mmCIF file of C-alpha atoms and ligand atoms in Angstrom:
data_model
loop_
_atom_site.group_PDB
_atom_site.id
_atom_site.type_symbol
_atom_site.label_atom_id
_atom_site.label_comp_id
_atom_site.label_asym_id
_atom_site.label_seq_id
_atom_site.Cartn_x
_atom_site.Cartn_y
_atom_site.Cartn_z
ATOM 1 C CA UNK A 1 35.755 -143.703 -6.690
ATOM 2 C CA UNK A 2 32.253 -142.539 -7.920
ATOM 3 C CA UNK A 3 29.063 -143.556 -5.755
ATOM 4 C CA UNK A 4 26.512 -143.378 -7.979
ATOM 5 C CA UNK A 5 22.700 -144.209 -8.461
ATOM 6 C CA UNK A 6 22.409 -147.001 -11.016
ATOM 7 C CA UNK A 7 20.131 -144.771 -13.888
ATOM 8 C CA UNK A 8 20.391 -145.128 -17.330
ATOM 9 C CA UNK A 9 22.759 -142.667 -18.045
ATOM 10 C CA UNK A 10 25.019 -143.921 -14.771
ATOM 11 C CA UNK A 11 24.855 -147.109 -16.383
ATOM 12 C CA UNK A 12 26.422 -145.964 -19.647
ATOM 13 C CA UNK A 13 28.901 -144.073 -17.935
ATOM 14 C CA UNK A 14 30.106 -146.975 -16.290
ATOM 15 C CA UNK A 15 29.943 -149.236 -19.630
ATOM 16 C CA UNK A 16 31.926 -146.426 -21.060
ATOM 17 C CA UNK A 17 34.773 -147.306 -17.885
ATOM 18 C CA UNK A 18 34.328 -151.184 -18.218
ATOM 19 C CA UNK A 19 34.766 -150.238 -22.384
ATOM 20 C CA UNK A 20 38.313 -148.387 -21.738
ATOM 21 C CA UNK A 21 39.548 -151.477 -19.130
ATOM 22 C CA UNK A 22 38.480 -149.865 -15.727
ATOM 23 C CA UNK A 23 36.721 -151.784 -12.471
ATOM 24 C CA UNK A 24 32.747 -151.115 -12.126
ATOM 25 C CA UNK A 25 30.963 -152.792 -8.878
ATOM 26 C CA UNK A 26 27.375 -153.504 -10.062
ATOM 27 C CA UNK A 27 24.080 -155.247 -8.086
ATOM 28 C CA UNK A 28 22.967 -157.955 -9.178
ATOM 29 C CA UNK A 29 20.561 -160.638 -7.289
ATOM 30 C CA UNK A 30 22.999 -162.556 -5.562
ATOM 31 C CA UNK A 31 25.373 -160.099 -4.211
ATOM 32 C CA UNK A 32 27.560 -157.045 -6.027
ATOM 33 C CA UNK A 33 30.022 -158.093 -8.124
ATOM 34 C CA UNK A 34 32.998 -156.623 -9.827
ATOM 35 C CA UNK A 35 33.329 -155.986 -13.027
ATOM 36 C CA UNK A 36 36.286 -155.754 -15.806
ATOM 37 C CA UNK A 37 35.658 -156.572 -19.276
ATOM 38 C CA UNK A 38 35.995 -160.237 -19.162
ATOM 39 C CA UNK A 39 37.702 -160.352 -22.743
ATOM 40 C CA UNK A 40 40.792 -158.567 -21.972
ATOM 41 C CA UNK A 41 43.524 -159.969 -19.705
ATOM 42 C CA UNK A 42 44.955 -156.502 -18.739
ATOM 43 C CA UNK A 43 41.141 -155.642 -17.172
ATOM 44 C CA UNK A 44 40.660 -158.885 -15.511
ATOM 45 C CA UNK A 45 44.190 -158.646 -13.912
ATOM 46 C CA UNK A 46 42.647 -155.213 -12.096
ATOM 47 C CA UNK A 47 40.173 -157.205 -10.255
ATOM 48 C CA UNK A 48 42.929 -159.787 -8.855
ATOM 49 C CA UNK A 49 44.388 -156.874 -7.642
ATOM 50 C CA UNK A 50 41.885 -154.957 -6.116
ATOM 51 C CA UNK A 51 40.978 -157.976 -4.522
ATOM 52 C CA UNK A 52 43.712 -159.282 -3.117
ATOM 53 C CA UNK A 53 42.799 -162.297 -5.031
ATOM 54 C CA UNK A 54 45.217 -165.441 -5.570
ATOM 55 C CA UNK A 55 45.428 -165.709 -9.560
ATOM 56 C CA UNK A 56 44.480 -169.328 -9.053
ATOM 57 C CA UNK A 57 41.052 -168.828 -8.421
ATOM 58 C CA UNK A 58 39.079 -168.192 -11.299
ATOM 59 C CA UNK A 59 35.911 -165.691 -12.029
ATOM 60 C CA UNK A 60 32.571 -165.666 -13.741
ATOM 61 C CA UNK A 61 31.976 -164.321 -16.807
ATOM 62 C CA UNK A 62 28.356 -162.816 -16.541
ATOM 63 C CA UNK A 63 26.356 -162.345 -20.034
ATOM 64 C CA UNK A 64 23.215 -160.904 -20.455
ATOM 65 C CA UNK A 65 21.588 -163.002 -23.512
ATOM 66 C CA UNK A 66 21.856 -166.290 -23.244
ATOM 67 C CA UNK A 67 22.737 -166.982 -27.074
ATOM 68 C CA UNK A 68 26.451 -165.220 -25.952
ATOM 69 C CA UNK A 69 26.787 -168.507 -24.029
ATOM 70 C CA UNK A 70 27.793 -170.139 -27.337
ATOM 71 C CA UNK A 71 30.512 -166.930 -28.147
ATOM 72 C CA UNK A 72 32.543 -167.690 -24.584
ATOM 73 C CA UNK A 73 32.119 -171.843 -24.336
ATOM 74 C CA UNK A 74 31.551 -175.274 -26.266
ATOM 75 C CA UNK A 75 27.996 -176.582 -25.332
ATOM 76 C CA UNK A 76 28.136 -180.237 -25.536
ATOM 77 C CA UNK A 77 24.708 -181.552 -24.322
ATOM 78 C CA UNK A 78 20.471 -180.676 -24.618
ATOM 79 C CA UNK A 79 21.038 -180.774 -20.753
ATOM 80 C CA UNK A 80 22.910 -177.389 -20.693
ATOM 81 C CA UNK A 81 20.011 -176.152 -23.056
ATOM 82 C CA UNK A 82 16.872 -177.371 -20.302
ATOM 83 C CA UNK A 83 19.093 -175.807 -17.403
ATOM 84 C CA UNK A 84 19.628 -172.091 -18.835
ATOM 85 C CA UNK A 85 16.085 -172.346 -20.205
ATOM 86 C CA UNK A 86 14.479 -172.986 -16.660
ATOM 87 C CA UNK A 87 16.817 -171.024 -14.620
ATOM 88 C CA UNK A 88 18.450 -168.311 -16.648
ATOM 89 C CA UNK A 89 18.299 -165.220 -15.940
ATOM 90 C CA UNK A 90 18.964 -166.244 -12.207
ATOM 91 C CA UNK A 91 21.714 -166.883 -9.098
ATOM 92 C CA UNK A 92 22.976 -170.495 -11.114
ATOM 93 C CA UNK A 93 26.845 -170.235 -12.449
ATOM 94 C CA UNK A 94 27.295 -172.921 -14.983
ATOM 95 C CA UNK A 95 31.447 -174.019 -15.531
ATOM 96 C CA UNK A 96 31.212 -175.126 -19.040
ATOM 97 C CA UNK A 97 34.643 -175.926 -21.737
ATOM 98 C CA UNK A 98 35.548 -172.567 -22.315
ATOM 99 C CA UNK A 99 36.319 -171.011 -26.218
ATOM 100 C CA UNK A 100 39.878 -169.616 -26.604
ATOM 101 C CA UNK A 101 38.090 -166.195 -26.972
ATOM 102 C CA UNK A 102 38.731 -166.300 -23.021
ATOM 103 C CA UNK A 103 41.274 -165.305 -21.703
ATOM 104 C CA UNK A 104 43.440 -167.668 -19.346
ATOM 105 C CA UNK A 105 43.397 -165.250 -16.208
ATOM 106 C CA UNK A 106 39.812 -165.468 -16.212
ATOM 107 C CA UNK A 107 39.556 -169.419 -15.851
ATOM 108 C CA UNK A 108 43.189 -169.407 -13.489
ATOM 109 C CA UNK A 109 44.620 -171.755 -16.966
ATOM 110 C CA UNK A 110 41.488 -174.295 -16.378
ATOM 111 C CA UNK A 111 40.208 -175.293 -19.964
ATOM 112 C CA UNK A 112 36.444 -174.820 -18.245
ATOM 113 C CA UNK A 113 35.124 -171.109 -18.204
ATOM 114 C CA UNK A 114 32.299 -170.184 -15.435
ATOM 115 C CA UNK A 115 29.227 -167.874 -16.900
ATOM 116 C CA UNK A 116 26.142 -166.859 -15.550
ATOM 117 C CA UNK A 117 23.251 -164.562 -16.450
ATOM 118 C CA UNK A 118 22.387 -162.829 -13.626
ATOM 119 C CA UNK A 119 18.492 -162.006 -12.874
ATOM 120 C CA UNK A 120 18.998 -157.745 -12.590
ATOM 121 C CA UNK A 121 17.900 -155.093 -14.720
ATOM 122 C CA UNK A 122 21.270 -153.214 -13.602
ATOM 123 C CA UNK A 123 22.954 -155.971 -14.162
ATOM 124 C CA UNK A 124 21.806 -156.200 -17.588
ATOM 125 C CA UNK A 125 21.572 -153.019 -19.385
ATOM 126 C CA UNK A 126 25.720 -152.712 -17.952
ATOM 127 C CA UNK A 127 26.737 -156.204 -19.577
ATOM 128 C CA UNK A 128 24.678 -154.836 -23.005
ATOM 129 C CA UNK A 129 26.077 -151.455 -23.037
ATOM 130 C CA UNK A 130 29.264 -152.470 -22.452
ATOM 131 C CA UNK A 131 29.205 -155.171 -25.300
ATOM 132 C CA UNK A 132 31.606 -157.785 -23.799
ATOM 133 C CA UNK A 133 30.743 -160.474 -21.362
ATOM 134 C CA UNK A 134 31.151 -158.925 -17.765
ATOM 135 C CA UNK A 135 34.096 -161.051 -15.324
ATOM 136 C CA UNK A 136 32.823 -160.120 -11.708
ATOM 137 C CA UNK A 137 33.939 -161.838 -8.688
ATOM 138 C CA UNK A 138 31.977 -160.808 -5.625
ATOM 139 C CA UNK A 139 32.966 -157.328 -4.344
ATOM 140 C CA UNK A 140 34.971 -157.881 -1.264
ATOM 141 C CA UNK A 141 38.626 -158.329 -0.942
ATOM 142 C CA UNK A 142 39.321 -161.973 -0.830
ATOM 143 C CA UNK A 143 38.133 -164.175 1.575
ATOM 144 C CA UNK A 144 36.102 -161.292 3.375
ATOM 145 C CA UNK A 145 31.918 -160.942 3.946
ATOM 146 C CA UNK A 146 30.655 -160.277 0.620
ATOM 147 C CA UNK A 147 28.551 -157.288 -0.204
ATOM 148 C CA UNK A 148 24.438 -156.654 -0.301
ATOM 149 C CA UNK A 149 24.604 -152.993 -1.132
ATOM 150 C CA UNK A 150 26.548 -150.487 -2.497
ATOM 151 C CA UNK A 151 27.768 -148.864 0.715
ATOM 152 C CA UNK A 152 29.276 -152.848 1.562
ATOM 153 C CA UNK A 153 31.444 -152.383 -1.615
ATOM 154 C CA UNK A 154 32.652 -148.913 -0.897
ATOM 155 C CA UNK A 155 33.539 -150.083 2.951
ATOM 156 C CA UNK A 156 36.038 -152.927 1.477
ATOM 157 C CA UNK A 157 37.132 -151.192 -1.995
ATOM 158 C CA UNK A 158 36.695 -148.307 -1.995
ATOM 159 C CA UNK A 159 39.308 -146.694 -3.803
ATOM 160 C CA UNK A 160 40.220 -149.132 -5.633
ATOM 161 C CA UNK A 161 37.359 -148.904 -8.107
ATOM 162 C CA UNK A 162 36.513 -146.689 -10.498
ATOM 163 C CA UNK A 163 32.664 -146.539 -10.437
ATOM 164 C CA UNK A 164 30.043 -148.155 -7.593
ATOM 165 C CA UNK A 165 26.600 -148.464 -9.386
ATOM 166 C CA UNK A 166 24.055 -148.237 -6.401
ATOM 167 C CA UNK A 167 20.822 -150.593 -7.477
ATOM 168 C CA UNK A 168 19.810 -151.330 -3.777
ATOM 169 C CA UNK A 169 20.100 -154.030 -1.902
ATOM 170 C CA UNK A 170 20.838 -157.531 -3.208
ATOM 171 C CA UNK A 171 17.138 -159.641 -3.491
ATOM 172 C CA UNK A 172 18.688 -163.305 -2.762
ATOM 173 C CA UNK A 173 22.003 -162.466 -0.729
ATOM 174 C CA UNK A 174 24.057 -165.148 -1.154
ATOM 175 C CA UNK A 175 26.514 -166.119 -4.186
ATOM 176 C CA UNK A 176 25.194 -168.193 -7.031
ATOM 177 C CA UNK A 177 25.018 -171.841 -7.334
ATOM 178 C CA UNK A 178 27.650 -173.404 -9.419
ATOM 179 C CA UNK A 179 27.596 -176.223 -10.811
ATOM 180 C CA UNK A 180 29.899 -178.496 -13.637
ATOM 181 C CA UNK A 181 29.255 -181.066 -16.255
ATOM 182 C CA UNK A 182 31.633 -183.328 -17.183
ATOM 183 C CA UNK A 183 31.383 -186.951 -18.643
ATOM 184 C CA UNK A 184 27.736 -186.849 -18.353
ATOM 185 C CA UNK A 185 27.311 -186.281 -14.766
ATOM 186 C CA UNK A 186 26.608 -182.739 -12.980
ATOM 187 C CA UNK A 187 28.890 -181.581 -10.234
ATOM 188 C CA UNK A 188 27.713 -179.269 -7.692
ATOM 189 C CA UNK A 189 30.816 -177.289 -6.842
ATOM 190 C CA UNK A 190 28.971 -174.475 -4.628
ATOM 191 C CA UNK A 191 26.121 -175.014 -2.598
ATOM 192 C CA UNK A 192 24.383 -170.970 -3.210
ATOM 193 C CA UNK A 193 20.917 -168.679 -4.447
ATOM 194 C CA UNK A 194 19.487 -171.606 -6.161
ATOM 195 C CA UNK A 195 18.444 -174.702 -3.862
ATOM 196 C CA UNK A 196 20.201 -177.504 -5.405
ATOM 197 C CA UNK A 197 16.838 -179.646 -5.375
ATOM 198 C CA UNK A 198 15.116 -177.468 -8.198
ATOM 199 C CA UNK A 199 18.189 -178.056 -10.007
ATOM 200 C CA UNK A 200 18.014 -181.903 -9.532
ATOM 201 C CA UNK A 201 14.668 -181.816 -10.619
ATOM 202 C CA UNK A 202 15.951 -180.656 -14.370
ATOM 203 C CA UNK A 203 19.603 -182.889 -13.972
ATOM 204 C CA UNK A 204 18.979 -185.509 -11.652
ATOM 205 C CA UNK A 205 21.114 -186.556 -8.649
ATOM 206 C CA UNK A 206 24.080 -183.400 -8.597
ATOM 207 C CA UNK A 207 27.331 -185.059 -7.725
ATOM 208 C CA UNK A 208 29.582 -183.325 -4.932
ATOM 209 C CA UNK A 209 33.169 -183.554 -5.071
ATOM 210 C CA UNK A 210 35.423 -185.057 -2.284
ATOM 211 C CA UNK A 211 38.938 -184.996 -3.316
ATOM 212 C CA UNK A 212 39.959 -181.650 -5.589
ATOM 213 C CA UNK A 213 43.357 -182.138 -7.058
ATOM 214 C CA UNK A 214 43.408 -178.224 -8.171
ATOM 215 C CA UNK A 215 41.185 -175.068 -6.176
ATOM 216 C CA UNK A 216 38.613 -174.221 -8.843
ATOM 217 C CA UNK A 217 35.300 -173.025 -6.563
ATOM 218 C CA UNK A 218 35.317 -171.412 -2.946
ATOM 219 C CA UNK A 219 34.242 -174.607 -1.458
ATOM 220 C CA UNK A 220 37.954 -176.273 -1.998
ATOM 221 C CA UNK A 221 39.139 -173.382 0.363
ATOM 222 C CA UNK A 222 39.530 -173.875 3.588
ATOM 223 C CA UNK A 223 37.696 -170.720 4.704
ATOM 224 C CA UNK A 224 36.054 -167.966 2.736
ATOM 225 C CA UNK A 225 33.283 -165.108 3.645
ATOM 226 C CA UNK A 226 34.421 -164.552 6.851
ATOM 227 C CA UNK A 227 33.698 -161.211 8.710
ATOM 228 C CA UNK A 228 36.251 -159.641 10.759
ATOM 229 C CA UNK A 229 34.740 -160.562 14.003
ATOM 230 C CA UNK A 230 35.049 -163.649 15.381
ATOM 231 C CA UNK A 231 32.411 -166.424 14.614
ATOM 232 C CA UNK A 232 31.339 -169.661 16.525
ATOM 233 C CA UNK A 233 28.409 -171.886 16.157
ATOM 234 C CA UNK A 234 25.889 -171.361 19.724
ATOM 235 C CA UNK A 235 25.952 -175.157 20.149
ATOM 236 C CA UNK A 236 29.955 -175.774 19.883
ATOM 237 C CA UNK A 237 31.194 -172.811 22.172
ATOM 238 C CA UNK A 238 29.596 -171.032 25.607
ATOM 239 C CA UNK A 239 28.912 -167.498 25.313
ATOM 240 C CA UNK A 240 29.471 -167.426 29.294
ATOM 241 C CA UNK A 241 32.745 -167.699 28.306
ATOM 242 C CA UNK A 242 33.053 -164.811 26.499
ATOM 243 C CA UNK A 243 31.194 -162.475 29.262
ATOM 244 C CA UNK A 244 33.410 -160.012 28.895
ATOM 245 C CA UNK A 245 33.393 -159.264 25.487
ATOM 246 C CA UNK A 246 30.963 -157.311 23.148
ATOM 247 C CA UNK A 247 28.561 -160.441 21.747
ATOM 248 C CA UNK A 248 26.405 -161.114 18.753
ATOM 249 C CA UNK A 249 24.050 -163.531 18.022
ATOM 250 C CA UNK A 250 23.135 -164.829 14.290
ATOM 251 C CA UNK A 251 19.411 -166.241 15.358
ATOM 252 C CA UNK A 252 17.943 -168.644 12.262
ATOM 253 C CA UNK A 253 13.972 -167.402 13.815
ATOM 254 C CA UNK A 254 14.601 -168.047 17.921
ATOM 255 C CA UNK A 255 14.621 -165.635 20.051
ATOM 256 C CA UNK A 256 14.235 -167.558 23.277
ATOM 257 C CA UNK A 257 18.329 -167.479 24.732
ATOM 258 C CA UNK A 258 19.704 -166.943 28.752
ATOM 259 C CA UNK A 259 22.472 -165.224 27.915
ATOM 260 C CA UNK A 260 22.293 -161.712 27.756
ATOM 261 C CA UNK A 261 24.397 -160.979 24.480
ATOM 262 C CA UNK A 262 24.787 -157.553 23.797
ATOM 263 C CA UNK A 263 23.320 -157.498 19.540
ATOM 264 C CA UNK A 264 20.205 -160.162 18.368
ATOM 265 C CA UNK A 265 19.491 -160.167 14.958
ATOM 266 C CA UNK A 266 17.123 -162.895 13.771
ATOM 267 C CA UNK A 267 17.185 -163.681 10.004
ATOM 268 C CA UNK A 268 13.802 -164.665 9.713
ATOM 269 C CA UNK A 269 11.260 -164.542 12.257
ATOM 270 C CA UNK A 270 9.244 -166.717 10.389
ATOM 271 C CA UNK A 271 11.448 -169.664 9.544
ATOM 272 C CA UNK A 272 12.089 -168.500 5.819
ATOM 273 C CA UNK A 273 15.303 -169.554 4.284
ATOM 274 C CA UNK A 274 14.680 -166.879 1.313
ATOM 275 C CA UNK A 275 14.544 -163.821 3.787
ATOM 276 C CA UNK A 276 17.139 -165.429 5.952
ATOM 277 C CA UNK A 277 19.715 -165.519 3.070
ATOM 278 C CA UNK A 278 18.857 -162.406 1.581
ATOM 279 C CA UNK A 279 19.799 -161.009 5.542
ATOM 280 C CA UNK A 280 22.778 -163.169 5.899
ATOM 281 C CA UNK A 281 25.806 -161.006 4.682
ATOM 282 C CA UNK A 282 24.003 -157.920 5.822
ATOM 283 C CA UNK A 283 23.732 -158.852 9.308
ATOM 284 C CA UNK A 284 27.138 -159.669 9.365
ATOM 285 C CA UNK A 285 28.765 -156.573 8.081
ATOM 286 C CA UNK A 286 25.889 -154.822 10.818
ATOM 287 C CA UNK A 287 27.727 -156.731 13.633
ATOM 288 C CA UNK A 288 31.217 -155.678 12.247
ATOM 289 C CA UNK A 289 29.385 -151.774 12.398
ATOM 290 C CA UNK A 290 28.650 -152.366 15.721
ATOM 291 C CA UNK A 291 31.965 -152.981 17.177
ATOM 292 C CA UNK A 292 30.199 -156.638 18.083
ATOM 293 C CA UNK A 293 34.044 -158.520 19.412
ATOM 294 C CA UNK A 294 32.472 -162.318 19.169
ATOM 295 C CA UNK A 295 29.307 -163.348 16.948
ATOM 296 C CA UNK A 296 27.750 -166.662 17.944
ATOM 297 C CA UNK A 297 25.500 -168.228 14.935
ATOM 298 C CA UNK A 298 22.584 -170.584 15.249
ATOM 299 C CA UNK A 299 22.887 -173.601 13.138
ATOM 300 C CA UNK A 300 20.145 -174.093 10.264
ATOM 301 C CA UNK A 301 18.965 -177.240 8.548
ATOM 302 C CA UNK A 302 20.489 -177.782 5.336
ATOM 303 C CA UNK A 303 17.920 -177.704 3.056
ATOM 304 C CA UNK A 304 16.984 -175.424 0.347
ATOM 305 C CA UNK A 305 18.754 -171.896 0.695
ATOM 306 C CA UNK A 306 19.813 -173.240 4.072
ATOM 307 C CA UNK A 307 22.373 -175.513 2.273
ATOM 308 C CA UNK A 308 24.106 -172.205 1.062
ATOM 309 C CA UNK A 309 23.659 -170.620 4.432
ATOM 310 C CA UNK A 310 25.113 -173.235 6.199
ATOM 311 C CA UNK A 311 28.286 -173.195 3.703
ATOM 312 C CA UNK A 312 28.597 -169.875 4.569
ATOM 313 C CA UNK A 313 28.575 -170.142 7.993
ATOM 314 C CA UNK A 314 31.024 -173.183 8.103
ATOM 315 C CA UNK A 315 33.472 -171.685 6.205
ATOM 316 C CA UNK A 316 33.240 -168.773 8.390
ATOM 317 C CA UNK A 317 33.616 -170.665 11.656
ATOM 318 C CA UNK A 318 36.158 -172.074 10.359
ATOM 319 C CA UNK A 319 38.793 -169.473 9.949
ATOM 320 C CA UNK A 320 38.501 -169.192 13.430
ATOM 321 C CA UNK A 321 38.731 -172.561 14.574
ATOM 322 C CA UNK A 322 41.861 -172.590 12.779
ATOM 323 C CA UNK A 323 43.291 -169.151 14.225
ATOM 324 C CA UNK A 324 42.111 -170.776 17.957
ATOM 325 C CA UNK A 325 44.369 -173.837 17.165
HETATM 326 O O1 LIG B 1 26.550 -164.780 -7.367
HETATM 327 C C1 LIG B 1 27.689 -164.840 -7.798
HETATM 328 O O2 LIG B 1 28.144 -165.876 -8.337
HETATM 329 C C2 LIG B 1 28.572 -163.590 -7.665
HETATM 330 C C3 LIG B 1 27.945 -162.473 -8.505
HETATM 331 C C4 LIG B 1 28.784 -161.236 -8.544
HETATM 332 O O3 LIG B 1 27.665 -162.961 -9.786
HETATM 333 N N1 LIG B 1 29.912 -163.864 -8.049
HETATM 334 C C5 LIG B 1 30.739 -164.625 -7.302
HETATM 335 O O4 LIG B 1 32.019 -164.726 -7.811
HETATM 336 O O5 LIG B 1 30.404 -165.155 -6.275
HETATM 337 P P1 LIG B 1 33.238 -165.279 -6.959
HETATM 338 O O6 LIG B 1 34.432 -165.036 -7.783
HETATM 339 O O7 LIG B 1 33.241 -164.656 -5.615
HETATM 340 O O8 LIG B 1 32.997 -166.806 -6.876
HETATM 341 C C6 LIG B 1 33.024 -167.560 -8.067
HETATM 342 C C7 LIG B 1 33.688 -168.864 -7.853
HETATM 343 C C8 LIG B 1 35.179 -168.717 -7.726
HETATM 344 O O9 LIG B 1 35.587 -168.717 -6.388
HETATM 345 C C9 LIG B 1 35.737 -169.903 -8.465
HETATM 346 O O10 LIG B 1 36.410 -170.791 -7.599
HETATM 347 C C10 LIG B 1 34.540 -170.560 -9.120
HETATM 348 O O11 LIG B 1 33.497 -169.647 -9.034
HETATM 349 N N2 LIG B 1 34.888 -170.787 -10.511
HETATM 350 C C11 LIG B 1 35.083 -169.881 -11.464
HETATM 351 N N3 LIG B 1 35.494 -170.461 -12.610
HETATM 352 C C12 LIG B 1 35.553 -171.776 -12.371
HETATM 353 C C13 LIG B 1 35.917 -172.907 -13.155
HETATM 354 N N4 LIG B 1 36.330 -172.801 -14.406
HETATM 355 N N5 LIG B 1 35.846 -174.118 -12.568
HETATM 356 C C14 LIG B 1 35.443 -174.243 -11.293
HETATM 357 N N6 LIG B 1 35.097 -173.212 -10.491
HETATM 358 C C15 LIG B 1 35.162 -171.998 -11.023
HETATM 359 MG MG1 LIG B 2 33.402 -164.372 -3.587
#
């Protein structure tokens, strides 16, 4: 594995790997992804695999002009149109009736592809010089903390890709929102970097789904982005408890706790949901640095970004509700 600063000429090396069917982990504004050429089967397999990934959950195709949208999927209302205008480039995933250009690992045999245009220059210039729609998952190994930098991805993968583009740290910090259409409604399947009210403002009401008869986003999982360290919520479990044990606590903007734990981090001092998700992941791979044993997170209100932090967190927790039980 190369480390390597995300120039120009970086970036056409690593369109050069993505090219000959290789693995590239890129920024973008959500979170790193990574890449395989999302037109070939063979290079798509390799990020499965480096993941750990069950074949049954599908990836996003990321483009980097949004007249490719047409090349990769059937667009079958002005609605799509008004969404990519307003929000495109940016952290919103549209899952759109895919083109048989794509292949079937990519959408996991759904009929729907997933694409997205992500807002980074990196990003970008990678899908463009590489000439083929980019399929990036995030870059951790399935259902671990995804990554904000470039030393994230090389902590989890490591080896097991070819090229890590450094562009800094991610701006937003958590995954994109996704969202479906179908029969003239709009799903949201993942609560993520764009608050779903902007988005409702465009679509009206988004629907959420209650009963999934297949696993097609995160959200149908039971868990997902968990770190390695265990994680409660402060008002379901007692940190006296745990008194013995090396504790972390995942403040929203408090600061005010008894307990003595032994690691604080605040997200946002001043109450911001943008700065708090764009410290979420981060903190959490800090406390996993830190040899932190338990990490107790504050609960935030689920509004804006704090609908995607929240998901996060929940899904977290609760991998480790079910390991208690
Ligand atoms: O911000 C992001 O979206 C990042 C960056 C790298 O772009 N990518 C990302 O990918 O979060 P990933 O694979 O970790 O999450 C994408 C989710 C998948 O878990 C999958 O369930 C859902 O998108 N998805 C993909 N294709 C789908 C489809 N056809 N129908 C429904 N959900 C789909
Ligand atoms: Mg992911």
């Amino acid at each position: 594995m190369e480390l390597l600063t995300a120039d120009s000429k970086n970036i056409l090396k690593a369109a050069q790997i993505i090219k000959n069917g290789g693995l590239v982990a890129f920024p973008t504004e959500t979170v790193y992804g990574l890449g395989a050429d999302g037109l070939s089967s063979a290079a798509a397999a390799k990020i499965f695999e480096a993941k750990k990934r069950p074949s049954f959950n599908p990836l996003i195709l990321h483009i980097a002009d949004k007249e490719d949208l047409e090349k990769i999927c059937i667009i079958n209302s002005e609605l799509i149109y008004k969404v990519i205008d307003k929000f495109w480039p940016g952290p919103l995933t549209l899952v759109l009736p895919k083109k048989n250009i794509v292949p079937d690992i990519v959408t996991a045999g759904n009929t729907t592809v997933a694409v997205r245009m992500p807002d980074h220059k990196v990003a970008a210039e990678l899908i463009i010089a590489s000439e083929t729609p980019i399929a990036a998952p995030s870059a951790n190994v399935f259902t671990k903390l995804s990554p904000t930098t470039a030393k994230h991805v090389a902590k989890q993968l490591g080896e097991k890709v070819d090229i890590i583009l450094d562009g800094g740290k991610s701006r937003v910090g958590v995954e994109s929102t996704i969202i479906s259409f179908e029969n003239g409604e709009v799903y949201l399947l993942r609560p993520g970097g764009l608050p779903a009210e902007d988005i409702e403002k465009v679509t009206g009401k988004l629907l959420v789904k209650t009963k999934a008869k297949k696993i097609t986003a995160p959200g149908m999982l039971p868990f997902h982005y968990a770190p390695s360290v265990p994680i409660y919520f402060l008002d379901e479990t007692n940190p006296n408890e745990f008194e013995n044990k090396k504790t972390g606590a995942l403040l929203f903007s408090k600061t005010d706790f008894k307990f003595n734990f032994s690691s604080i981090k605040i997200l946002s001092e001043k109450g911001d949901f943008i700065e708090a998700a764009a410290n979420l992941f981060s903190f959490l791979h800090e406390f996993e640095n830190e040899g932190i044993e338990i990490i107790f997170a504050e609960k935030v209100e689920e509004r804006g970004l704090g609908k995607a932090i929240m998901d996060r967190l929940k899904k977290a927790v609760k991998k480790y509700e079910l390991n208690r039980e």
